[in-house]
Amino acid sequence: MTHLILDKVSVHYDGQPVPAVERVSL
């Protein structure tokens, strides 16, 4: 599991910034 950086706009998942909406799906 990759560490997710909780950010107001996006998070770093697998080294790539993704929308918070995608983070919820993860």
XYZ file of C-alpha atoms in Angstrom:
26
model
C 0.000 0.000 0.000
C 1.375 3.369 -1.006
C 1.357 6.137 1.543
C -1.377 8.601 0.710
C -0.716 12.249 1.405
C -4.031 13.806 2.361
C -4.310 17.079 0.523
C -7.230 19.451 0.028
C -7.047 19.143 -3.743
C -5.135 15.985 -4.546
C -3.012 13.205 -3.073
C 0.180 11.532 -4.176
C -0.670 7.979 -5.173
C 2.025 5.786 -6.671
C 4.099 8.916 -7.219
C 1.396 10.618 -9.240
C -1.025 13.334 -8.097
C -4.642 12.221 -8.354
C -7.924 13.979 -7.561
C -9.331 13.488 -4.066
C -12.344 11.876 -5.721
C -10.125 9.123 -7.061
C -8.602 8.723 -3.613
C -12.046 7.861 -2.244
C -12.381 5.155 -4.872
C -9.075 3.698 -3.768
